[in-house]
mmCIF file with all atom_site columns, C-alpha atoms in Angstrom:
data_model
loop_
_atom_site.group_PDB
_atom_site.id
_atom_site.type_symbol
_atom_site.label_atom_id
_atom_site.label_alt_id
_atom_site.label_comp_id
_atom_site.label_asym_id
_atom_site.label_entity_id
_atom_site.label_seq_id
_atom_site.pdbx_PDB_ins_code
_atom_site.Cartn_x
_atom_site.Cartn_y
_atom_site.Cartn_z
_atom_site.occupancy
_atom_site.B_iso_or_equiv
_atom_site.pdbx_formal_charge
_atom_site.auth_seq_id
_atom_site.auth_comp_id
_atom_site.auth_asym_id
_atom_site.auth_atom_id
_atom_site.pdbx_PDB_model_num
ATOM 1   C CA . UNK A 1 1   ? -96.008 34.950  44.700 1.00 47.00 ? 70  UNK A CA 1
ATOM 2   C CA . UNK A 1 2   ? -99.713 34.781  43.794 1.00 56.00 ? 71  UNK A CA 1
ATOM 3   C CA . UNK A 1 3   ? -99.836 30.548  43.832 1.00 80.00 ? 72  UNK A CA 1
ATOM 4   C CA . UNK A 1 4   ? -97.220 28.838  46.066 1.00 85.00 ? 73  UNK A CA 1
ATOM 5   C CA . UNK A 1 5   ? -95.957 26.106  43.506 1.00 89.00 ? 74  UNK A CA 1
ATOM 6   C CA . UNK A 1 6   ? -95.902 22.726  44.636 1.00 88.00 ? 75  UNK A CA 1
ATOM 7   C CA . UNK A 1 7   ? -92.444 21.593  46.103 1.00 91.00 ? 76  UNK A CA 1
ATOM 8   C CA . UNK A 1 8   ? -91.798 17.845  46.636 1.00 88.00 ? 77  UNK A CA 1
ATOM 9   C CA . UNK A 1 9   ? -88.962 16.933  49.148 1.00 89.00 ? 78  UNK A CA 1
ATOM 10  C CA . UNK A 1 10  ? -85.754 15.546  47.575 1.00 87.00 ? 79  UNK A CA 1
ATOM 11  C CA . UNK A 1 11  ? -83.421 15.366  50.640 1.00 86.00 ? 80  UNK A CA 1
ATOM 12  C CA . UNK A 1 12  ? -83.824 16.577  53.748 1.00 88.00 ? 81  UNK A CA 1
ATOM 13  C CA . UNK A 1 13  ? -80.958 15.947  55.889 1.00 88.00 ? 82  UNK A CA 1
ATOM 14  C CA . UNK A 1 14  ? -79.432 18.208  59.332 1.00 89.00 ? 83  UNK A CA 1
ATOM 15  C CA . UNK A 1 15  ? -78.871 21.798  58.085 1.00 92.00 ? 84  UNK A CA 1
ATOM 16  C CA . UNK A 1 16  ? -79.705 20.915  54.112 1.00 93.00 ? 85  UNK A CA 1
ATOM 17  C CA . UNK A 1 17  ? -83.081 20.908  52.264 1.00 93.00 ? 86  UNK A CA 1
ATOM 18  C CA . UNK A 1 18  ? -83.283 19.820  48.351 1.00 93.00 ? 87  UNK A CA 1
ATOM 19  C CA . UNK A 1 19  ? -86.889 20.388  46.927 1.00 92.00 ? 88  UNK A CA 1
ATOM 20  C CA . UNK A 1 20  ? -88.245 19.871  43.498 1.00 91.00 ? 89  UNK A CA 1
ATOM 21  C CA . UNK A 1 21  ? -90.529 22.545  42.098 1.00 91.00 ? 90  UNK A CA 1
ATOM 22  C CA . UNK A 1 22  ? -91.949 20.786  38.281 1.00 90.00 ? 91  UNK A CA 1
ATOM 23  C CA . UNK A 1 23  ? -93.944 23.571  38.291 1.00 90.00 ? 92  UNK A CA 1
ATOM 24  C CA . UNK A 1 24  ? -90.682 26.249  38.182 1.00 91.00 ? 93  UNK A CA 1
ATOM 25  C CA . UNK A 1 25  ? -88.390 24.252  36.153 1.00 90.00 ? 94  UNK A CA 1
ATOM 26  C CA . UNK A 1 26  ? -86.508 26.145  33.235 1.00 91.00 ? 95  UNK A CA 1
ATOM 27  C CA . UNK A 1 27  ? -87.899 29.308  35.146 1.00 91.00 ? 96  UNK A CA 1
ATOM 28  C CA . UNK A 1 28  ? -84.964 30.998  36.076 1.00 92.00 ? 97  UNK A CA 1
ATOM 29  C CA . UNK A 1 29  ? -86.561 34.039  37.051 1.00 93.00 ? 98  UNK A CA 1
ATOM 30  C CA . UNK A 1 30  ? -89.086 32.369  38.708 1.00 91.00 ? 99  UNK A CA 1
ATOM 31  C CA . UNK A 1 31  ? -87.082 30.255  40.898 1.00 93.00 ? 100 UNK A CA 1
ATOM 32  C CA . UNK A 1 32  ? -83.977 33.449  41.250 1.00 94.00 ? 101 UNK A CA 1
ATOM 33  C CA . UNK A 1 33  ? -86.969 35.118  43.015 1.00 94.00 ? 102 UNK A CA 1
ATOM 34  C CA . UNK A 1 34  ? -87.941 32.260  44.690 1.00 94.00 ? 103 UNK A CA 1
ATOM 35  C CA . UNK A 1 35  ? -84.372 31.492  46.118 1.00 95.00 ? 104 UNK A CA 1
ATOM 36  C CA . UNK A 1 36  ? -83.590 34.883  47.295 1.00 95.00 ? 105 UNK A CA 1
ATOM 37  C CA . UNK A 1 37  ? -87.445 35.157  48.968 1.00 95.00 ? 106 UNK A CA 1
ATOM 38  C CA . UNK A 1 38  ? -86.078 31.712  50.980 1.00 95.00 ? 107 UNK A CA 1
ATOM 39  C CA . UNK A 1 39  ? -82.418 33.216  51.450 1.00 96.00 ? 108 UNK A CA 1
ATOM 40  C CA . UNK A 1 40  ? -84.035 36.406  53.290 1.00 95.00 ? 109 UNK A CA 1
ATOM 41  C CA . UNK A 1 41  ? -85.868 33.937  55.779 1.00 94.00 ? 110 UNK A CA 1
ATOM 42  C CA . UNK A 1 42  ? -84.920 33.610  59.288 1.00 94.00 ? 111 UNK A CA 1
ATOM 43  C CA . UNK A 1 43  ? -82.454 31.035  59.880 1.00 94.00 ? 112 UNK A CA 1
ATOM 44  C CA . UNK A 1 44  ? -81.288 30.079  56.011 1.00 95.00 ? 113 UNK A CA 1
ATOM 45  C CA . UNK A 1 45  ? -77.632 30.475  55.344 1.00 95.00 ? 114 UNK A CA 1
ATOM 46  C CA . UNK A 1 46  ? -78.632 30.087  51.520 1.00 96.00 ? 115 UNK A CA 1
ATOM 47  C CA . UNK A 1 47  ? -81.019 28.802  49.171 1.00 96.00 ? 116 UNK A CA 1
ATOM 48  C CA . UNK A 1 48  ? -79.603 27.792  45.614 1.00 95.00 ? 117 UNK A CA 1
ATOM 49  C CA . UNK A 1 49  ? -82.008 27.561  42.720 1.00 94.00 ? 118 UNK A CA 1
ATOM 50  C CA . UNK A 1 50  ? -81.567 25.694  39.184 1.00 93.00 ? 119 UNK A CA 1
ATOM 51  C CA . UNK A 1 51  ? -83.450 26.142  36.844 1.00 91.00 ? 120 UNK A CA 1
ATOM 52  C CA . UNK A 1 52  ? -82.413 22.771  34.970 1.00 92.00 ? 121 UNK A CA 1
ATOM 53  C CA . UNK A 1 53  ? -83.294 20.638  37.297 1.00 91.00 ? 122 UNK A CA 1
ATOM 54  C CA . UNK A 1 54  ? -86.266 22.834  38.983 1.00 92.00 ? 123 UNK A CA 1
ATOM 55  C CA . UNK A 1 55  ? -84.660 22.528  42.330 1.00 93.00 ? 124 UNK A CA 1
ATOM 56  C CA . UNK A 1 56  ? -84.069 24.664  45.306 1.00 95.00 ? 125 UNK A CA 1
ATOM 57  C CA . UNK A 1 57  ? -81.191 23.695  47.602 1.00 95.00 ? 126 UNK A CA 1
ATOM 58  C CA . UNK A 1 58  ? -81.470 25.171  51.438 1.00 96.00 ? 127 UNK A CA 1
ATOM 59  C CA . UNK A 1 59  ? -79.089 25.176  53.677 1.00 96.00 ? 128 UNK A CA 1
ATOM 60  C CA . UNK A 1 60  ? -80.139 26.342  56.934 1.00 95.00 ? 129 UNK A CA 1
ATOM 61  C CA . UNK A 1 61  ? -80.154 26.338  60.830 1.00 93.00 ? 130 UNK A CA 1
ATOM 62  C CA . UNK A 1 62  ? -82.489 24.295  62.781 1.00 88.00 ? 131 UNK A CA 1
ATOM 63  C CA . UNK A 1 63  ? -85.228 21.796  61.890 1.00 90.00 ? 132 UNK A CA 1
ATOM 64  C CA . UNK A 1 64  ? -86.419 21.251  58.615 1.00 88.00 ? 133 UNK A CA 1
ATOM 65  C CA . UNK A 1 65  ? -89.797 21.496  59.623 1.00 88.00 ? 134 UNK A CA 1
ATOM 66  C CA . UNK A 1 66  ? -88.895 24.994  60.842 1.00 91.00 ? 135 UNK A CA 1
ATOM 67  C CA . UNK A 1 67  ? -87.503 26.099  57.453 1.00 92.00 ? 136 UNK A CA 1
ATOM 68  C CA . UNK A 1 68  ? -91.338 25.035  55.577 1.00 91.00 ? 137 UNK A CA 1
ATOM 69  C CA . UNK A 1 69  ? -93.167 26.365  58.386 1.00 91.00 ? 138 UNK A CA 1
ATOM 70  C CA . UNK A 1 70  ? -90.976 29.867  57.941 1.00 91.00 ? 139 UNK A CA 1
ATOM 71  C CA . UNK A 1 71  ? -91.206 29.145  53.805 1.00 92.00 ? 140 UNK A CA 1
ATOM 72  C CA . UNK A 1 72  ? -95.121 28.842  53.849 1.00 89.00 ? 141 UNK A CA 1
ATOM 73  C CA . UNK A 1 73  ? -96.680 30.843  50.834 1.00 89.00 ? 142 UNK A CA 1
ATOM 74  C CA . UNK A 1 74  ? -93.698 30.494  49.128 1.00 92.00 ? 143 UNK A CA 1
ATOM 75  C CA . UNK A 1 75  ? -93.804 27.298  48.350 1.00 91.00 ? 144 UNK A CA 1
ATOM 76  C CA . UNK A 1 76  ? -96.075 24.649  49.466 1.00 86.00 ? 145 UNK A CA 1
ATOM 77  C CA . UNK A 1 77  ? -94.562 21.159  50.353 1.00 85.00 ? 146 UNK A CA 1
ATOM 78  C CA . UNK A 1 78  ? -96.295 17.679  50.914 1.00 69.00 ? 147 UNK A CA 1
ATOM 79  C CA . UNK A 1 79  ? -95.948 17.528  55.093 1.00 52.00 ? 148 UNK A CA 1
ATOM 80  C CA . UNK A 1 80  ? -95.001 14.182  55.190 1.00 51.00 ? 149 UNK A CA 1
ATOM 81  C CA . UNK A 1 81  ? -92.311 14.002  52.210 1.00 51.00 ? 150 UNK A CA 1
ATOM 82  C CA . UNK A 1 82  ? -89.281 14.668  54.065 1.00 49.00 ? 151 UNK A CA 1
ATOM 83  C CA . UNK A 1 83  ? -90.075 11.588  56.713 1.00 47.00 ? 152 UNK A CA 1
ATOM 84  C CA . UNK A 1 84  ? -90.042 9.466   52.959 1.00 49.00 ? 153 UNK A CA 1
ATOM 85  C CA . UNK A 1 85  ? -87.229 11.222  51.443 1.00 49.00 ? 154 UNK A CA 1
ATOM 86  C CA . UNK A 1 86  ? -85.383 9.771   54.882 1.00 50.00 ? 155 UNK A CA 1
ATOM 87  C CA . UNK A 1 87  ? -86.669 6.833   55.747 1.00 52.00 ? 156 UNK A CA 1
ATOM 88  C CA . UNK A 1 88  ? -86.964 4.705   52.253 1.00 52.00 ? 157 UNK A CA 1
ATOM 89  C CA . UNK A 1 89  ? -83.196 4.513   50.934 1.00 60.00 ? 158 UNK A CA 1
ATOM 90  C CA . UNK A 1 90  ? -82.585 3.192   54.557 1.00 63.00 ? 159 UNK A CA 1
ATOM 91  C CA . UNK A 1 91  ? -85.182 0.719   54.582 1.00 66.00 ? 160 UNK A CA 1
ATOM 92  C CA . UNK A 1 92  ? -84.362 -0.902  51.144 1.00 73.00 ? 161 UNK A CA 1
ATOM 93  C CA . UNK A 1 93  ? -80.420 -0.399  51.076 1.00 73.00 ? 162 UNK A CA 1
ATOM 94  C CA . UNK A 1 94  ? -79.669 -3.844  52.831 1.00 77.00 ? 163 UNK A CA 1
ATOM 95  C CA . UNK A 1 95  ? -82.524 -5.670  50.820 1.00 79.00 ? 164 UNK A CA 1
ATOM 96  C CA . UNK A 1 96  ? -80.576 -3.858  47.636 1.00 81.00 ? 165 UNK A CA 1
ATOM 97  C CA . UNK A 1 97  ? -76.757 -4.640  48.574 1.00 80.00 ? 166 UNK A CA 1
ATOM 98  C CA . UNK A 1 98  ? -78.230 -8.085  48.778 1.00 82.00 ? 167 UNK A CA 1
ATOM 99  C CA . UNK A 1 99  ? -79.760 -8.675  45.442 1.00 85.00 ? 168 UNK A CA 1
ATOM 100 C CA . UNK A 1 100 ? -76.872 -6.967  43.822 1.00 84.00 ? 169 UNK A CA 1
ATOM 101 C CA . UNK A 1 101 ? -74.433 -9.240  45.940 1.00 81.00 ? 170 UNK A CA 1
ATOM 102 C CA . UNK A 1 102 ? -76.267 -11.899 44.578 1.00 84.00 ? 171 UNK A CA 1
ATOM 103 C CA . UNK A 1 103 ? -76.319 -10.577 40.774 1.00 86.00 ? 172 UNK A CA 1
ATOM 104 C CA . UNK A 1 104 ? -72.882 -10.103 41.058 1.00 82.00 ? 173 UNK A CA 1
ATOM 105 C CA . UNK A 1 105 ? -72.376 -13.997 42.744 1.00 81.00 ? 174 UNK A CA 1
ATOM 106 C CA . UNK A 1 106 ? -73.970 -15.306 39.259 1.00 85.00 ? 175 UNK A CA 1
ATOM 107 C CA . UNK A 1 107 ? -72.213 -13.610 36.775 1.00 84.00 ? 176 UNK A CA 1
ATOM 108 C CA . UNK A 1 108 ? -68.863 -14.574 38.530 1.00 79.00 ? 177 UNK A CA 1
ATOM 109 C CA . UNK A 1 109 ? -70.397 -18.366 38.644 1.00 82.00 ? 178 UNK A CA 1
ATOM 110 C CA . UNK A 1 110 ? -70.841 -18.022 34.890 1.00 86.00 ? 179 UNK A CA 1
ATOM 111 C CA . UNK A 1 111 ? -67.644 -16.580 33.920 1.00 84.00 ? 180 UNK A CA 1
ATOM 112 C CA . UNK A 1 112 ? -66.381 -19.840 36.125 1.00 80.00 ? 181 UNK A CA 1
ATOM 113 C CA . UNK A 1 113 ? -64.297 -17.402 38.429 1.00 70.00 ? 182 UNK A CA 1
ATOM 114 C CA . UNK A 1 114 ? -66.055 -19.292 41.525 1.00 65.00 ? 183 UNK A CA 1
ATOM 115 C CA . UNK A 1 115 ? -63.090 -18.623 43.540 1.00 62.00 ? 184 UNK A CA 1
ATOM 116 C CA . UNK A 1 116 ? -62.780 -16.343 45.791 1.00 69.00 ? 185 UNK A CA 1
ATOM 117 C CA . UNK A 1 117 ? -64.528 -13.426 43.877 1.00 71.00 ? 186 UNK A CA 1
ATOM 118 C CA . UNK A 1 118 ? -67.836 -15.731 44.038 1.00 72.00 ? 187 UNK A CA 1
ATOM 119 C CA . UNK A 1 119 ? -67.740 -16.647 47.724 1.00 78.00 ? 188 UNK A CA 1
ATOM 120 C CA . UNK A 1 120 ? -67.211 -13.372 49.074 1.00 82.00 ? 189 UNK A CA 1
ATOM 121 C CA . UNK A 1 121 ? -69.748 -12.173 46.822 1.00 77.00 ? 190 UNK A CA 1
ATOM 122 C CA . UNK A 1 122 ? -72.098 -14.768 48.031 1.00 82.00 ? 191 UNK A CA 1
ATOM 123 C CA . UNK A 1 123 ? -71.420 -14.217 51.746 1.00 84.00 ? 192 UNK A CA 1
ATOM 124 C CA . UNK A 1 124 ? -71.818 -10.569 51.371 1.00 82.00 ? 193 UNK A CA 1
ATOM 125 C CA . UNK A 1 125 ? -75.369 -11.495 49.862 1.00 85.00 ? 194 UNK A CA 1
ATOM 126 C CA . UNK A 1 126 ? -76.440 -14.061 52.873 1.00 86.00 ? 195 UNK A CA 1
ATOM 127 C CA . UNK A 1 127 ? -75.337 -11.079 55.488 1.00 88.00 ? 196 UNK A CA 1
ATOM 128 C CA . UNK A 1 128 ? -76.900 -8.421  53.660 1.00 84.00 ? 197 UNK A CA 1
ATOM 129 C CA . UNK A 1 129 ? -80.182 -10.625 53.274 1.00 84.00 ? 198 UNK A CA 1
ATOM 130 C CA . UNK A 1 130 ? -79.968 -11.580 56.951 1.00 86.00 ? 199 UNK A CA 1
ATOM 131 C CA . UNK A 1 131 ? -79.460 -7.890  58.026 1.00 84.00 ? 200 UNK A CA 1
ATOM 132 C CA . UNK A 1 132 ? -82.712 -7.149  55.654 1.00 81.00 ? 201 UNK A CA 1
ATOM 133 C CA . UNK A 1 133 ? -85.527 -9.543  57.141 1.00 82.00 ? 202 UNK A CA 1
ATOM 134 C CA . UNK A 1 134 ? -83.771 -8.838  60.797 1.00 83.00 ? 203 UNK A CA 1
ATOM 135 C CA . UNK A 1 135 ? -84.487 -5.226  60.086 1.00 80.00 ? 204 UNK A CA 1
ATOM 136 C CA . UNK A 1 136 ? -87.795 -6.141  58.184 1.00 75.00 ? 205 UNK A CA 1
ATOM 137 C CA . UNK A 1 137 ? -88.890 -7.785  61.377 1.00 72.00 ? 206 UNK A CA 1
ATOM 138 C CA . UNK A 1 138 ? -88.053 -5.531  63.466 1.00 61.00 ? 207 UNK A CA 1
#
């Protein structure tokens, strides 16, 4: 490929790579070639391309930083997008569970169902909250 398109990191999880190429989406030739270029590599079981969504699915053996050091001038891939991609959904998924929790706590105070559906809505909010700063602070 004469210009490695830009790939942004999805997922990146033990053995499985999602990336999103803007640059390649609706290209199904572009990204066929591109899949079965990533496929040939050393130590990918697959790569699956579409074209809809402009995404390349890897699943492989070994790191993931392995698999984009093996990839380079296919592709070319921020370096620190796959430590995002993993650590932000963890970071904000107590803070979340407890604003929802709490979303939920209201509308069941407002529909006047306060018991139990409200309470165990509630506590679930204070313990997800709690679990949020404790993590926050940590």
């Amino acid at each position: 490929m004469a210009d490695a398109p830009l790939a942004t990191i999805v997922h990146a999880l033990p053995g499985r790579l999602r990336l999103r190429l803007p640059a390649l989406r609706g290209d199904i030739a572009g990204l066929s070639a591109l899949a079965l270029a990533v496929a040939a590599l050393p130590g990918v079981a697959a790569a699956e391309a579409s074209a809809t969504t402009g995404s390349l699915l890897i699943q492989h053996e070994g790191t993931t930083e392995a698999v984009l050091v093996l990839a380079e001038g296919l592709f070319s891939a921020r370096p620190d997008a796959a430590e995002e991609a993993i650590q932000l959904p963890e970071a904000l998924l107590p803070a979340m569970g407890a604003m929802a929790a709490a979303g939920l706590t209201i509308v069941q105070l407002l529909r006047r169902e306060a018991l139990p559906p409200a309470l165990t809505l509630g506590w679930y909010a204070m313990r997800l909250g709690q679990d949020a700063l404790r993590r926050r602070g940590s």
